[in-house]
Short mmCIF file of C-alpha atoms in Angstrom, two decimals:
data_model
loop_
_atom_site.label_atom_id
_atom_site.label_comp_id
_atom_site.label_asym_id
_atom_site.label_seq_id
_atom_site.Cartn_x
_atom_site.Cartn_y
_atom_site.Cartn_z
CA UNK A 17 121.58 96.57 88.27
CA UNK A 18 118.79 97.23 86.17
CA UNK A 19 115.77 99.14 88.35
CA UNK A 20 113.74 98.77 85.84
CA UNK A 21 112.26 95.71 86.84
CA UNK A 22 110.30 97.46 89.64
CA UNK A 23 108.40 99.03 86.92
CA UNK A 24 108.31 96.14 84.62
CA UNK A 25 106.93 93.95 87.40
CA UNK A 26 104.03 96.54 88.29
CA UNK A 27 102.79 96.39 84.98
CA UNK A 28 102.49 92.85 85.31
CA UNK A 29 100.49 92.82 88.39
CA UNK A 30 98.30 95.81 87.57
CA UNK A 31 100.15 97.85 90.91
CA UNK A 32 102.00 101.00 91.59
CA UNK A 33 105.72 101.03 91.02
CA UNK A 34 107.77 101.39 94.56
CA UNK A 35 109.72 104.25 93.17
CA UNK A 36 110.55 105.23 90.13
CA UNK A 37 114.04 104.33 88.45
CA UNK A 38 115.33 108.16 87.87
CA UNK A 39 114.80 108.80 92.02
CA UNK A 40 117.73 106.15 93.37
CA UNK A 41 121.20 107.76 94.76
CA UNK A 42 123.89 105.59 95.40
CA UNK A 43 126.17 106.07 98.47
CA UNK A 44 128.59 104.32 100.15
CA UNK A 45 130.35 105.24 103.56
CA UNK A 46 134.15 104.44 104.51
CA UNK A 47 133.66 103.91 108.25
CA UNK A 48 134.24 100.36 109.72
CA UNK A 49 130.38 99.60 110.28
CA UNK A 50 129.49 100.54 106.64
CA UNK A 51 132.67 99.15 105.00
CA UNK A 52 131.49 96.89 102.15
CA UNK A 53 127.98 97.83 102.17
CA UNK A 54 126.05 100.14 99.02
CA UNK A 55 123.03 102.03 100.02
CA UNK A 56 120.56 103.06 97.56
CA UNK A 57 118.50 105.91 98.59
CA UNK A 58 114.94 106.05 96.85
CA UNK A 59 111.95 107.61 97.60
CA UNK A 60 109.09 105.11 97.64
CA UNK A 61 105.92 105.77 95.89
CA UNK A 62 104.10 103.77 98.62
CA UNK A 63 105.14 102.25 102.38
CA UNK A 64 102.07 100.80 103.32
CA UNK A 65 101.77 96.96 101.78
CA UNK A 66 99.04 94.63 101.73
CA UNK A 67 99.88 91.16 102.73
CA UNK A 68 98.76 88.55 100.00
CA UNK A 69 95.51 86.96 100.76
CA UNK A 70 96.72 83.41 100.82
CA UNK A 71 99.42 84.74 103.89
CA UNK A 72 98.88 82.42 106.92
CA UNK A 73 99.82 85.82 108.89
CA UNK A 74 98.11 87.78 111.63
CA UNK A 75 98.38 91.01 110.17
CA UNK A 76 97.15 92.69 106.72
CA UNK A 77 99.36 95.48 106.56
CA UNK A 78 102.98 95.80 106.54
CA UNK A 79 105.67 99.00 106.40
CA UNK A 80 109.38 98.09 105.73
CA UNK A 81 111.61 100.99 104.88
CA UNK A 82 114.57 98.88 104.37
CA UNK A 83 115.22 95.87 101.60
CA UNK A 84 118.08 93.68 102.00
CA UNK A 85 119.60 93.15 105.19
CA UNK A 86 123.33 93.68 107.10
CA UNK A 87 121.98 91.17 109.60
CA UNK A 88 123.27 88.64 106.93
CA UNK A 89 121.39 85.64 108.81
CA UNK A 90 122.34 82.98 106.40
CA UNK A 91 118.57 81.27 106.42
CA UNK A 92 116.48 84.70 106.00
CA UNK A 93 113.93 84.21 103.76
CA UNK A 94 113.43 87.40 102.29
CA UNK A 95 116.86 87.00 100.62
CA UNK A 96 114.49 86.22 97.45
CA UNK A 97 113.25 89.27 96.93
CA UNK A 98 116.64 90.23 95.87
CA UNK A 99 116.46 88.81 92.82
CA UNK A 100 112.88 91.43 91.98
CA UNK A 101 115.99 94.25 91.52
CA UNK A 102 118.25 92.09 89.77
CA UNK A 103 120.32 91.33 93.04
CA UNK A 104 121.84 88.40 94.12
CA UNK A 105 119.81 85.99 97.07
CA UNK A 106 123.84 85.74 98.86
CA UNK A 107 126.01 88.46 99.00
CA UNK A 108 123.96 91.43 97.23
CA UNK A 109 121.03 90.75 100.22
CA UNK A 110 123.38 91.22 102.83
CA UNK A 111 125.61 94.40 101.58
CA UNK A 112 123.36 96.42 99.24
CA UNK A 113 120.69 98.34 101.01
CA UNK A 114 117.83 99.77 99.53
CA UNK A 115 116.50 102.64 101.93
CA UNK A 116 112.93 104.01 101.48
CA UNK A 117 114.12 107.44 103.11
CA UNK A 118 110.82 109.45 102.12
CA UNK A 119 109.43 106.56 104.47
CA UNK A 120 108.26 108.48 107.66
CA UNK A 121 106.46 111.29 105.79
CA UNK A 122 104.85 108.75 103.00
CA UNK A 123 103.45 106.79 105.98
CA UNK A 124 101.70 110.11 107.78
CA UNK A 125 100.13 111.01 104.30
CA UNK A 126 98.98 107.32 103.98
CA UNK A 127 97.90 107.32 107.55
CA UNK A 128 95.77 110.84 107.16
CA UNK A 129 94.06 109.75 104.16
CA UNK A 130 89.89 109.18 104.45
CA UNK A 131 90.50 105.46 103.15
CA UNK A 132 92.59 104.46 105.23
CA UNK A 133 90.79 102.46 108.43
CA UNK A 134 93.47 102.52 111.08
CA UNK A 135 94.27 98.72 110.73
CA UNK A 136 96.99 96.96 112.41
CA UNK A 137 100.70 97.99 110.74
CA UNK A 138 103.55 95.03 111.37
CA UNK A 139 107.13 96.11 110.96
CA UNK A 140 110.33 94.23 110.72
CA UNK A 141 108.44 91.05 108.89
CA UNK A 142 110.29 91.14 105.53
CA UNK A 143 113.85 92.81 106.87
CA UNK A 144 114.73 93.86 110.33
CA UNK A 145 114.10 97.74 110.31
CA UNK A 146 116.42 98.39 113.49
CA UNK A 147 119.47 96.66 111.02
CA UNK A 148 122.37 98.41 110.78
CA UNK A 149 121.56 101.30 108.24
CA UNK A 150 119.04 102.55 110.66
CA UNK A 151 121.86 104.06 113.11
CA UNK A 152 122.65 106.36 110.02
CA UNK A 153 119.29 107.18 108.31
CA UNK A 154 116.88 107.02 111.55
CA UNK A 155 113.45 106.53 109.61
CA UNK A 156 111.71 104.46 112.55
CA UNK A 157 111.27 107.57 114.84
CA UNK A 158 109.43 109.55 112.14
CA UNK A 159 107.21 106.15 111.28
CA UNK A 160 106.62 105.38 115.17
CA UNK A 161 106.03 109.35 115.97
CA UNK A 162 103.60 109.16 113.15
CA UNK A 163 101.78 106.05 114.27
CA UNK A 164 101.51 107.54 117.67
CA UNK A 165 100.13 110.51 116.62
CA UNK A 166 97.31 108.68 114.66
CA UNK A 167 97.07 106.45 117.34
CA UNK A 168 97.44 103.21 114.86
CA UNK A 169 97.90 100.14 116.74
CA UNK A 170 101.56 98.27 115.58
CA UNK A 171 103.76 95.74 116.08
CA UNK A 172 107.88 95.22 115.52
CA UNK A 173 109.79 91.82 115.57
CA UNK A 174 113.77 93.10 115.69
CA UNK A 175 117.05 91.48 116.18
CA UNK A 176 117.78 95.08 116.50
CA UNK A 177 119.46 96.59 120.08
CA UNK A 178 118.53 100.19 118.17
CA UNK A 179 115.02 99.56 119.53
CA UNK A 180 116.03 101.74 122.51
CA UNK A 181 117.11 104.63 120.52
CA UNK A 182 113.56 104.87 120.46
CA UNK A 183 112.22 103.93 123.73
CA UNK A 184 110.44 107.30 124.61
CA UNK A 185 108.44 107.42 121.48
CA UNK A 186 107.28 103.69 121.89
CA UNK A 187 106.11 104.60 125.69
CA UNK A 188 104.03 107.86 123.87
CA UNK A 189 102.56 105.70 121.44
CA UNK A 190 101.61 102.42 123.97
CA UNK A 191 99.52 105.36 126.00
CA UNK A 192 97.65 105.85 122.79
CA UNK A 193 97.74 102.81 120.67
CA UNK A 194 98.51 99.01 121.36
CA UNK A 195 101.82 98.18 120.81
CA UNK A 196 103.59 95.01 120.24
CA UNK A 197 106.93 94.43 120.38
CA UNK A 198 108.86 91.01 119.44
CA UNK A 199 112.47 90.36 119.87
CA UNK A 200 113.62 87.27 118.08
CA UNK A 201 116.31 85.18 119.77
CA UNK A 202 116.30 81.42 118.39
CA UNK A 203 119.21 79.84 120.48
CA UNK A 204 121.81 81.06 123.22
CA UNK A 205 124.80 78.78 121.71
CA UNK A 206 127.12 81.59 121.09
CA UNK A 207 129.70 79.45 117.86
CA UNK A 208 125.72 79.13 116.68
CA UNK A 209 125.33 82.67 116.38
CA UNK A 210 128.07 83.73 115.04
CA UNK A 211 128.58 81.74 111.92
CA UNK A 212 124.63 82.07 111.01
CA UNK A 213 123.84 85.69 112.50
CA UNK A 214 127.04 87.27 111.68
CA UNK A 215 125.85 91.08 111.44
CA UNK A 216 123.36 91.09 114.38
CA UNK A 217 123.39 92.05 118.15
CA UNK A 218 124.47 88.98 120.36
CA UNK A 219 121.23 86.73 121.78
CA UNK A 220 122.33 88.57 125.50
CA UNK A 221 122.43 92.08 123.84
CA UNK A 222 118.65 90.92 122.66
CA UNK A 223 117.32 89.67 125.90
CA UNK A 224 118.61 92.94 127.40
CA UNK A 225 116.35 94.88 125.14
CA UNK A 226 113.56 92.43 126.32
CA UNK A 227 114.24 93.01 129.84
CA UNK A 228 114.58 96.99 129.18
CA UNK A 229 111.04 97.16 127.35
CA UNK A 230 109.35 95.12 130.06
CA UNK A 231 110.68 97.77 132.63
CA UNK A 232 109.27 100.53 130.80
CA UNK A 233 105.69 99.28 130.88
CA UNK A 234 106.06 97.60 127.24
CA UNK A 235 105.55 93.99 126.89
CA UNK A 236 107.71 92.27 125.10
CA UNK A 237 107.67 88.48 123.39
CA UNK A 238 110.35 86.15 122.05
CA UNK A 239 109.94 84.83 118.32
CA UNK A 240 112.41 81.55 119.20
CA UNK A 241 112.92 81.79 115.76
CA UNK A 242 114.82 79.83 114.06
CA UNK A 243 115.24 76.80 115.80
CA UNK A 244 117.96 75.08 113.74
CA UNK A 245 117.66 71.25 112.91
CA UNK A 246 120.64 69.35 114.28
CA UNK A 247 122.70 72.38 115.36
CA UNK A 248 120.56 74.42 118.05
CA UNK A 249 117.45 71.86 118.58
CA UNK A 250 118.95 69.30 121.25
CA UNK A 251 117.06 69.13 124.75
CA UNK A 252 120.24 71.15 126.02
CA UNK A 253 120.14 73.99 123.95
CA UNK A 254 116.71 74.20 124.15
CA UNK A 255 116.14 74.70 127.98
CA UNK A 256 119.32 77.15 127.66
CA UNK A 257 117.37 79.22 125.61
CA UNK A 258 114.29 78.91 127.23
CA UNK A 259 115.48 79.64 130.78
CA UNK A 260 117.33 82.83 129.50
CA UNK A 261 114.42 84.00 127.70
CA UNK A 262 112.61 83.95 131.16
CA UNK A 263 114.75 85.29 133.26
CA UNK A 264 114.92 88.64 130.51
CA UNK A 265 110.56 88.92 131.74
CA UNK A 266 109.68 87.81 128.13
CA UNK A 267 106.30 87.91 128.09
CA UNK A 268 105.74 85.17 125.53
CA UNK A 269 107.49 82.52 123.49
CA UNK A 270 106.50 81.57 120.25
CA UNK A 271 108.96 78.78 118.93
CA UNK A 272 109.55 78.74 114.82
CA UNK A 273 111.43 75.80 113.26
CA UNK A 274 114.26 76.99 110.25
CA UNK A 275 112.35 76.65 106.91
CA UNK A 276 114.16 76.96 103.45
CA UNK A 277 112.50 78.52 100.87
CA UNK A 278 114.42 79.16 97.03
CA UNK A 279 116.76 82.17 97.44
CA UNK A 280 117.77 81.44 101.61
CA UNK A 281 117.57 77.47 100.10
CA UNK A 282 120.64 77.84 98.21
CA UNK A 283 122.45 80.04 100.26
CA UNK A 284 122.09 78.17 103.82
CA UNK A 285 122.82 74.76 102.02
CA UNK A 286 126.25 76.51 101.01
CA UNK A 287 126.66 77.42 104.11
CA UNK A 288 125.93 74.28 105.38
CA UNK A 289 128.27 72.43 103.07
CA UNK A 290 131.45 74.59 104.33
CA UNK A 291 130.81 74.33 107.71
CA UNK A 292 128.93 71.22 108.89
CA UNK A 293 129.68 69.15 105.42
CA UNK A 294 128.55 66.07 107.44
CA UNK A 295 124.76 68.00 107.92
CA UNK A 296 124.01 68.01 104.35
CA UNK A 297 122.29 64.60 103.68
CA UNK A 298 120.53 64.94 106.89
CA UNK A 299 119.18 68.59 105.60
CA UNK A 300 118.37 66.91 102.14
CA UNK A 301 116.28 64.12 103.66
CA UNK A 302 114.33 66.16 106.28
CA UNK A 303 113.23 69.18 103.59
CA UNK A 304 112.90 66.67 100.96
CA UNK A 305 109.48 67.54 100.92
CA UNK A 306 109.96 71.42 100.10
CA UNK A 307 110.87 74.01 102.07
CA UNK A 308 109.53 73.35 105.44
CA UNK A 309 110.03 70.42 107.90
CA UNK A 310 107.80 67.99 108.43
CA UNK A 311 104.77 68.50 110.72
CA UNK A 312 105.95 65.99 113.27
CA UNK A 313 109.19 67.87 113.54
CA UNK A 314 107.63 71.51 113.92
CA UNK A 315 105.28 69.48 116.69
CA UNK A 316 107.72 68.18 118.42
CA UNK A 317 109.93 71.21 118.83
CA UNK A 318 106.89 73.20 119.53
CA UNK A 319 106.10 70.83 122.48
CA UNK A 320 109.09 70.79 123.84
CA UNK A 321 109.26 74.87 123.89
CA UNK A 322 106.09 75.14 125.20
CA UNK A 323 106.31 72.36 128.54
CA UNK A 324 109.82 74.55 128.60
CA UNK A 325 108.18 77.76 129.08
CA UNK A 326 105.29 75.98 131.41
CA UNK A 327 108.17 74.83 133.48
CA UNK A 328 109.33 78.33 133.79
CA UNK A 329 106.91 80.69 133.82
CA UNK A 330 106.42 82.04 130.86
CA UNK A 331 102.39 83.18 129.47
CA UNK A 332 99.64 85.09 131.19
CA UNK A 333 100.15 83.78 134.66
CA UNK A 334 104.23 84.42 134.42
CA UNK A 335 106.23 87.07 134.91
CA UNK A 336 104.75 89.42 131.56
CA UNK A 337 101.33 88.72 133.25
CA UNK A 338 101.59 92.71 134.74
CA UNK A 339 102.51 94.14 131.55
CA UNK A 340 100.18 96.46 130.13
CA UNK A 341 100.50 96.28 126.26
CA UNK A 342 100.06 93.40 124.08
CA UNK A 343 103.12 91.49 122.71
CA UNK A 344 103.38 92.04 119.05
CA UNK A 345 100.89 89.31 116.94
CA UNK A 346 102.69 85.95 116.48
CA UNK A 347 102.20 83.19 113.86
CA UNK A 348 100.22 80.01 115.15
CA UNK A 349 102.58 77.33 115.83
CA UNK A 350 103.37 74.93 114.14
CA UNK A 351 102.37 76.36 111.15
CA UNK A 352 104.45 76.96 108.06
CA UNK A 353 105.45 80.52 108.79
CA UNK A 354 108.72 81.85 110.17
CA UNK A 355 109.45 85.52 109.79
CA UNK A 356 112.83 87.03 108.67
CA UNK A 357 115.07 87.55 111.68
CA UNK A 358 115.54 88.07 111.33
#
């Protein structure tokens, strides 16, 4: 693996390195949940990232202390920025783990500092930070106990059950701060889940977090994210799904269809070709246009979801009408966007 194309690439653009190629330990751990997976401890020069300009996103800044995810959702779309450390977009993305662990105290310096303007901070956007490596290296409580005690308004989208590891500190901070929390659960089908979400917490594991952060005082949406052409987007499956995510209190949906861009591409259409062969035309007709769907596909999906949640009861005058804090900020449907599920 050559690091050095961290620092090759920040001379291009003009920015700081992340770290710098002398500070990266390798370690790997022979228990059964780490068993195939490298970490690579660095400390990061910086934690706080500005989202590019031309980002159709709700939020300017962003804090991931993880790259590369054991999630190993087939379709994530970060999977490209692999390739930025020499990495592959396919196996490399889902077993070696960069972790920022200077993370927690590089945020508090950042936070402290006279320029900084207390703007919203999104987590779990690029890779899940409640993944698997965060039962070992617990950076999230030092980041959230450091938001909280600048009172800096956040938000988390997770696939993550670890979320209540760290329920206590996101009660301090909600009595201080506004926080959002998303918890993405695209589809119910369980074969669905777990040939495409093979590291994660089942979709019932995830709608118990929801339910356990709504009972706390913390409200919590649904990313229905992604919603899977031809394998988890029939009528059926999509008032499954629905219905579930209301009975767990959700107090929003937001409904993303699967887009493809180079790096996940590749990878999914592999996928694809070993275990639903008969799919692949179908996929190469409907993205022939690029990586998303076409419009009157998102539409119609985002329809449906939404006369779904209507039906039962989901929004302001539903069952997360009570809650107290704001659900994390959510792309505008139907839009292009769908955020790694993470």
């Amino acid at each position: 693996m050559r690091w050095n194309n961290l620092a090759e690439n920040a001379a291009a653009t003009g920015e700081a390195a992340l770290f710098g190629t002398d500070a990266v330990t390798t370690r790997t751990f022979d228990t059964p949940e780490f068993r195939g997976i490298t970490f690579h401890e660095v400390r990061a020069r910086s934690i706080v990232n500005r989202v590019p300009g031309a980002s159709r996103m709700p939020f300017e800044w962003t804090v991931n202390p993880y790259r590369g995810c054991t999630h190993a959702c087939v379709y994530c779309f970060a999977r490209k920025t692999h390739t930025y450390l020499d990495l592959d977009t396919g196996l490399d993305f889902d077993s070696q783990i960069i972790v920022k662990i200077n993370a927690p105290e590089l945020l508090r310096g950042q936070l402290a500092s006279r320029r900084w303007q207390g703007a919203h901070i999104a987590m779990g956007t690029n890779v899940d930070c409640y993944q698997r490596a965060e039962g070992r290296y617990r950076l999230m409580p030092g980041i959230i106990a450091a938001l909280r005690d600048h009172a800096n308004p956040f938000s988390i989208l997770t696939k993550g059950t670890l979320i209540l590891r760290d329920l206590d500190l996101l009660v301090q901070a909600a009595e201080v701060t506004d926080v959002g929390i998303s918890v993405s659960v695209g589809f119910t089908d369980q074969e669905l889940w777990r040939t495409v979400e093979p590291g994660t917490p089942s979709p019932e594991r995830r709608l118990d977090v929801v339910r356990t952060l709504t009972d706390h005082g913390i409200g919590c949406g649904v990313l229905m994210a992604p919603v899977i052409p031809f394998l988890g987007d029939s009528p059926d499956q999509l008032r499954a799904t629905v219905r579930a995510i209301a009975a767990s209190g959700a107090t929003s949906v937001t409904a993303l269809v699967l887009h493809l861009r180079p790096g996940a591409r590749e990878w999914f259409m592999a996928w694809l070709g070993k275990h639903h062969p008969h799919l692949v035309r179908r996929y190469e007709r409907l993205y022939a246009e690029g990586a998303y769907a076409p419009k009157w596909y998102q539409r119609r999906i985002t329809r449906q979801v939404h006369e779904l949640a209507t039906e039962f009861g989901i929004g302001p005058s539903g069952p997360g009408a009570r809650r107290r804090v704001p659900a994390a900020a959510e792309p505008e449907p139907p839009g292009p966007t769908q955020l790694t599920l993470l």
